[in-house]
mmCIF file of N, CA and C in Angstrom:
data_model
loop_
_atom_site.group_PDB
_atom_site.id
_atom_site.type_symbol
_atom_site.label_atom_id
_atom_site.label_comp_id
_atom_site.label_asym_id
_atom_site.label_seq_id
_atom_site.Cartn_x
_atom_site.Cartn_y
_atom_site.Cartn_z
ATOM 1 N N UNK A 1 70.265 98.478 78.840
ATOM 2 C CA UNK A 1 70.820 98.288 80.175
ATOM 3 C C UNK A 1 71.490 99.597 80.622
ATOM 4 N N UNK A 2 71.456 99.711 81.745
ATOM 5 C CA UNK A 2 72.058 101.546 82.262
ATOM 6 C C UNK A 2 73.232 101.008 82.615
ATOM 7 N N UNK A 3 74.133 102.241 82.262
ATOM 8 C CA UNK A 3 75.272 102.105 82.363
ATOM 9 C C UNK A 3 76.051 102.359 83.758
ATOM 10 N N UNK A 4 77.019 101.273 83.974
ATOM 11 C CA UNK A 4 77.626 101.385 85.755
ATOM 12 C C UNK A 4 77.796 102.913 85.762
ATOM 13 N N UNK A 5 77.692 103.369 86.440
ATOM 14 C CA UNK A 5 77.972 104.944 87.237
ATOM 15 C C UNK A 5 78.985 105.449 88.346
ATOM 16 N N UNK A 6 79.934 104.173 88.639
ATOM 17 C CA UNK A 6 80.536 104.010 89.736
ATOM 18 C C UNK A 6 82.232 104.948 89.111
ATOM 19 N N UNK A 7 82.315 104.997 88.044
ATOM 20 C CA UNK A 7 83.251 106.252 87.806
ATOM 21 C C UNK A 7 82.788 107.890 88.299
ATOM 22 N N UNK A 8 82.145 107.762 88.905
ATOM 23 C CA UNK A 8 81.746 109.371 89.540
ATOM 24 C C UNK A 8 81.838 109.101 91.053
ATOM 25 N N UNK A 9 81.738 107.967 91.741
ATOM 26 C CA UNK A 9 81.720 107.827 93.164
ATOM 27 C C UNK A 9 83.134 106.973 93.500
ATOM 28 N N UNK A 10 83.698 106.014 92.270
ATOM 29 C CA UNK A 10 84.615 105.469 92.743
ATOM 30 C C UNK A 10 84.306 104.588 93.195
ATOM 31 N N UNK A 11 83.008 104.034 92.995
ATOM 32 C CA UNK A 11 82.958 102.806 93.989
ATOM 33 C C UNK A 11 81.622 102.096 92.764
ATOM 34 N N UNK A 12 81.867 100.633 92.754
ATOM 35 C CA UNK A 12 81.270 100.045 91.689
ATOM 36 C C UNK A 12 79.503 100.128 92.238
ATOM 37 N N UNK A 13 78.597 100.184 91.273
ATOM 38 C CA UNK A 13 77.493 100.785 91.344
ATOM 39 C C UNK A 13 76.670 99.617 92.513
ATOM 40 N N UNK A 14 77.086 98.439 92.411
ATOM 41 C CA UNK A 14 76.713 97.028 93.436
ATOM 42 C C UNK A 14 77.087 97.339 94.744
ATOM 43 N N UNK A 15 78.048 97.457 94.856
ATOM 44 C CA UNK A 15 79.035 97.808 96.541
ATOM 45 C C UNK A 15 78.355 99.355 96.772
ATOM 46 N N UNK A 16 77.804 100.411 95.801
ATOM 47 C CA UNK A 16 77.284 101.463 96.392
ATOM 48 C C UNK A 16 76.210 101.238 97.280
ATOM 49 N N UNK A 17 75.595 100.400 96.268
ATOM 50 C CA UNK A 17 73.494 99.803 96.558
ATOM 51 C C UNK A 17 73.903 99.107 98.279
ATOM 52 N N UNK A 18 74.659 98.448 98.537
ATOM 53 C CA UNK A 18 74.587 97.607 99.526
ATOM 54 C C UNK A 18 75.007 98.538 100.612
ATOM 55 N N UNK A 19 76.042 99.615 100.164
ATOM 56 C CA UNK A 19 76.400 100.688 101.152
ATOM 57 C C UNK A 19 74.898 101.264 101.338
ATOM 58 N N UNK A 20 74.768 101.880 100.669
ATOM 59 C CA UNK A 20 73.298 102.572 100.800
ATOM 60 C C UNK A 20 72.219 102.239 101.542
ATOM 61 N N UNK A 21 71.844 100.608 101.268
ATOM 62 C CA UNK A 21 70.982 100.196 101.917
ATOM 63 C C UNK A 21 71.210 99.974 103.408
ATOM 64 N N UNK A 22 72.397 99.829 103.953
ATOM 65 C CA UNK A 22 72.248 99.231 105.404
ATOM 66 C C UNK A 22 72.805 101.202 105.485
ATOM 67 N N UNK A 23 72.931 102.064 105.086
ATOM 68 C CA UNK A 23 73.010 103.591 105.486
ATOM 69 C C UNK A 23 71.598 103.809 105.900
ATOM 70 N N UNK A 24 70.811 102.973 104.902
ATOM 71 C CA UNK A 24 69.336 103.666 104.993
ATOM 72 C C UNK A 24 68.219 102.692 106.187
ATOM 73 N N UNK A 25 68.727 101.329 106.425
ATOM 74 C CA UNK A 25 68.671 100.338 107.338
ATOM 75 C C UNK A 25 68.686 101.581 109.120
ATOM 76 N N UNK A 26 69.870 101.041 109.225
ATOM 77 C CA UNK A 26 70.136 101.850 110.056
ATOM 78 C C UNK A 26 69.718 103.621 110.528
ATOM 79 N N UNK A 27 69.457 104.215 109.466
ATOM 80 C CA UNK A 27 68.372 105.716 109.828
ATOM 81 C C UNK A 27 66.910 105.120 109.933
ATOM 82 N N UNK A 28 66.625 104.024 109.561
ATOM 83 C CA UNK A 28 65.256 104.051 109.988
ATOM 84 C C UNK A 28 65.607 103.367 111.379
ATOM 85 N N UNK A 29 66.211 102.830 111.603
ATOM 86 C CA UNK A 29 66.266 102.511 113.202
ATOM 87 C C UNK A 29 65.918 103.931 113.961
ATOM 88 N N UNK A 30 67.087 104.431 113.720
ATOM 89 C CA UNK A 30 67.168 105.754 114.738
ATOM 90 C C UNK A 30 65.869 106.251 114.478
ATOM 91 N N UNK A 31 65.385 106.706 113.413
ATOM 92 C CA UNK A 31 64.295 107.386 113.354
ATOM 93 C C UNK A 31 62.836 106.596 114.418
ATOM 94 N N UNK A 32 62.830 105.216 113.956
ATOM 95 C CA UNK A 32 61.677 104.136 114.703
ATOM 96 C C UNK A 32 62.284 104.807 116.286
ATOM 97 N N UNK A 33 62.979 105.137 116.533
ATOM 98 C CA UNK A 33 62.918 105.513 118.310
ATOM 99 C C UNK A 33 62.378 106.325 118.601
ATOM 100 N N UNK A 34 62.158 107.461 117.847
ATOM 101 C CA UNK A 34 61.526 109.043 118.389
ATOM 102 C C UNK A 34 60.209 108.490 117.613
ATOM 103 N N UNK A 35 59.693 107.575 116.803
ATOM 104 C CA UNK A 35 57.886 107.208 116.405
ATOM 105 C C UNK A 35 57.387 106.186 118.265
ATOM 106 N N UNK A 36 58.454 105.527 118.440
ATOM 107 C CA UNK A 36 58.482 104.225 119.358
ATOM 108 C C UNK A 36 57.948 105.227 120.989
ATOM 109 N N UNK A 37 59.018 106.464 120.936
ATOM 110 C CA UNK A 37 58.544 106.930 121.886
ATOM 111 C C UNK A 37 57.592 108.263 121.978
ATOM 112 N N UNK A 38 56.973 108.391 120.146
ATOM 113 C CA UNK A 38 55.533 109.274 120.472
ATOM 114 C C UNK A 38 54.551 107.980 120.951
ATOM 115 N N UNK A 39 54.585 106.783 120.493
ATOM 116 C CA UNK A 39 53.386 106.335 120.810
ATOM 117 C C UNK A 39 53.316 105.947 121.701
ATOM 118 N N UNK A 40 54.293 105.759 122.773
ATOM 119 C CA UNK A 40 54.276 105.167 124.085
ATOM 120 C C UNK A 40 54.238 106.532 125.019
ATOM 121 N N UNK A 41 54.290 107.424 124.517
ATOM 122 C CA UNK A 41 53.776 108.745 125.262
ATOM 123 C C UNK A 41 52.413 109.096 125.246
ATOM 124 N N UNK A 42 51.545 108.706 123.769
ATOM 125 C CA UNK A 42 50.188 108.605 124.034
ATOM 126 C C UNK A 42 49.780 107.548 124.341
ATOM 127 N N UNK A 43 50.461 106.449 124.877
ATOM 128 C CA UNK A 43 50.028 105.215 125.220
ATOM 129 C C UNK A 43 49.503 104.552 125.061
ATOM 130 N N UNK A 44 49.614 104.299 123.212
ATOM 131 C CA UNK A 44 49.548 103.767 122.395
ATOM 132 C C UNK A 44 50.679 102.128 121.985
ATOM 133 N N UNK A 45 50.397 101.602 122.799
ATOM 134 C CA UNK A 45 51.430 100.402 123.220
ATOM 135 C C UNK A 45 51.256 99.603 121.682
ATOM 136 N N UNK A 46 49.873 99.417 121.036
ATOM 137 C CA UNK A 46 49.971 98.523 119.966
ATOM 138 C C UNK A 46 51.351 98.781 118.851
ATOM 139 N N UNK A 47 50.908 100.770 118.822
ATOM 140 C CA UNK A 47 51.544 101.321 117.560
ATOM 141 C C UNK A 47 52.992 101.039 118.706
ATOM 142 N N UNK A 48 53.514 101.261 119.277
ATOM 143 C CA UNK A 48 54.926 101.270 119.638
ATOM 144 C C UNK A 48 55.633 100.038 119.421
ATOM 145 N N UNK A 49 54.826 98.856 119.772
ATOM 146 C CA UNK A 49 55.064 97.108 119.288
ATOM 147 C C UNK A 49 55.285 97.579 118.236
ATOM 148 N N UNK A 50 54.221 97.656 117.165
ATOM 149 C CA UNK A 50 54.642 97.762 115.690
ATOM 150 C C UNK A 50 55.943 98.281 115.369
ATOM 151 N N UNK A 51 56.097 99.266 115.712
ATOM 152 C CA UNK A 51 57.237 100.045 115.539
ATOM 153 C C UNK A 51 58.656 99.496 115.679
ATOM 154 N N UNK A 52 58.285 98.547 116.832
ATOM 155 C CA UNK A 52 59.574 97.946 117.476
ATOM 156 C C UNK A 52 59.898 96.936 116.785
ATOM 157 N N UNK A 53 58.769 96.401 116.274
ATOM 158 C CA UNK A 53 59.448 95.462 115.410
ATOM 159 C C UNK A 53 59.844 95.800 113.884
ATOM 160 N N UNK A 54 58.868 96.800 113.568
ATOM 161 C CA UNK A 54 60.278 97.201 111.972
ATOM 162 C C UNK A 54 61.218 97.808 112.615
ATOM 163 N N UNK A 55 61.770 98.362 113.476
ATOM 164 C CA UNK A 55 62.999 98.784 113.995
ATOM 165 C C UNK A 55 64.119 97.742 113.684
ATOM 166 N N UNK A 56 63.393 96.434 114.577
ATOM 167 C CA UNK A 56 63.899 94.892 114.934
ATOM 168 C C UNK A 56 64.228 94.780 113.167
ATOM 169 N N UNK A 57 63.776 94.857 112.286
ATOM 170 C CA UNK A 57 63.553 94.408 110.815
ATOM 171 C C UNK A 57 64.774 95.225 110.140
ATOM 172 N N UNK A 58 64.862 96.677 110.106
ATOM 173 C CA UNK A 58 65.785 97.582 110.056
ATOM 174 C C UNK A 58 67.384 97.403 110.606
ATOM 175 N N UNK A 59 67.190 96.928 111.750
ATOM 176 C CA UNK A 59 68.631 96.191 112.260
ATOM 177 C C UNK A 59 68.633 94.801 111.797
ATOM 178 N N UNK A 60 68.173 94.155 111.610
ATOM 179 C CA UNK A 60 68.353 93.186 111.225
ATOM 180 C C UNK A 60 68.923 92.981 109.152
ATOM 181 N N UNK A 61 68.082 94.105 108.401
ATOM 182 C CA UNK A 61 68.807 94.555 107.154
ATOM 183 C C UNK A 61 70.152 94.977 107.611
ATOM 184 N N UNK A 62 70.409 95.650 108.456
ATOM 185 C CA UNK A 62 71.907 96.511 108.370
ATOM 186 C C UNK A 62 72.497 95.671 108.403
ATOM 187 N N UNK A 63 72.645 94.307 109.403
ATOM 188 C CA UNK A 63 73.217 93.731 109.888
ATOM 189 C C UNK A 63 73.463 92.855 109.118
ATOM 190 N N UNK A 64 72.160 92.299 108.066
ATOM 191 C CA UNK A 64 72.905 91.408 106.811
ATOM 192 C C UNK A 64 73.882 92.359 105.791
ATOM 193 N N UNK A 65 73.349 93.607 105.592
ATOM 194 C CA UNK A 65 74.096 94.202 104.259
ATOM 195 C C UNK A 65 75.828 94.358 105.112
ATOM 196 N N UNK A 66 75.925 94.258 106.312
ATOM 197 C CA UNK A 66 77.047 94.798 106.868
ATOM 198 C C UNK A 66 77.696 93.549 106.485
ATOM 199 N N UNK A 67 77.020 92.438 106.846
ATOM 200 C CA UNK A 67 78.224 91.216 106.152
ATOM 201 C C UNK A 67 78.791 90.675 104.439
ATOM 202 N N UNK A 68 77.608 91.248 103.827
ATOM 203 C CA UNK A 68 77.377 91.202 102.846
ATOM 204 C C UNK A 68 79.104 92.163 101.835
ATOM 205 N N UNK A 69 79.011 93.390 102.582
ATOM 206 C CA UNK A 69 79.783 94.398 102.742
ATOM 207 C C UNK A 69 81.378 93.924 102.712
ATOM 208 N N UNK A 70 81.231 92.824 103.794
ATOM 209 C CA UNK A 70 82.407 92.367 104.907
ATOM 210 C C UNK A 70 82.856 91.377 103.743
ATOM 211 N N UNK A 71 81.953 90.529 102.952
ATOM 212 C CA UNK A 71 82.474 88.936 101.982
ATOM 213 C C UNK A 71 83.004 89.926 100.757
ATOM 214 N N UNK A 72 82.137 91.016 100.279
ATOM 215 C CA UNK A 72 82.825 91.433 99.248
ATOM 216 C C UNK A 72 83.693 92.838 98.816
ATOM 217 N N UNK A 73 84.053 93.454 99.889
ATOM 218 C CA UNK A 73 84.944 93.976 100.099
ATOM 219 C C UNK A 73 86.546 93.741 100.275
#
């Protein structure tokens, strides 16, 4: 079993993962906006749907890990 690592960050290695993930939740949002608006510049409406909805998927992770965050903090 690997050993907790949370003596180098200060923060227990569980509460890091959940930080992390809605850190990384949330950059793919931002990022899905500048893909959302190449493809709706080549007018490519399918790929921009797509897009919009892992965006939709991406906020929707942040938004659980943020409560997640909120019960065990």
């Amino acid at each position: 079993m690997p050993q907790e690592t949370g003596h180098a960050t200060g923060t227990k290695d569980k509460d890091y993962n959940i930080t992390w993930f809605v850190e990384q939740c949330l950059s793919n949002a931002l990022r899905l906006d500048t893909y959302i608006d190449d493809a709706e510049r080549e007018g490519d409406v399918q790929l921009a749907d797509f897009f919009r909805r892992a965006q939709g998927e991406s906020r929707k992770g942040a938004e659980q890990g943020k409560e997640l965050l909120k019960e065990r903090l």
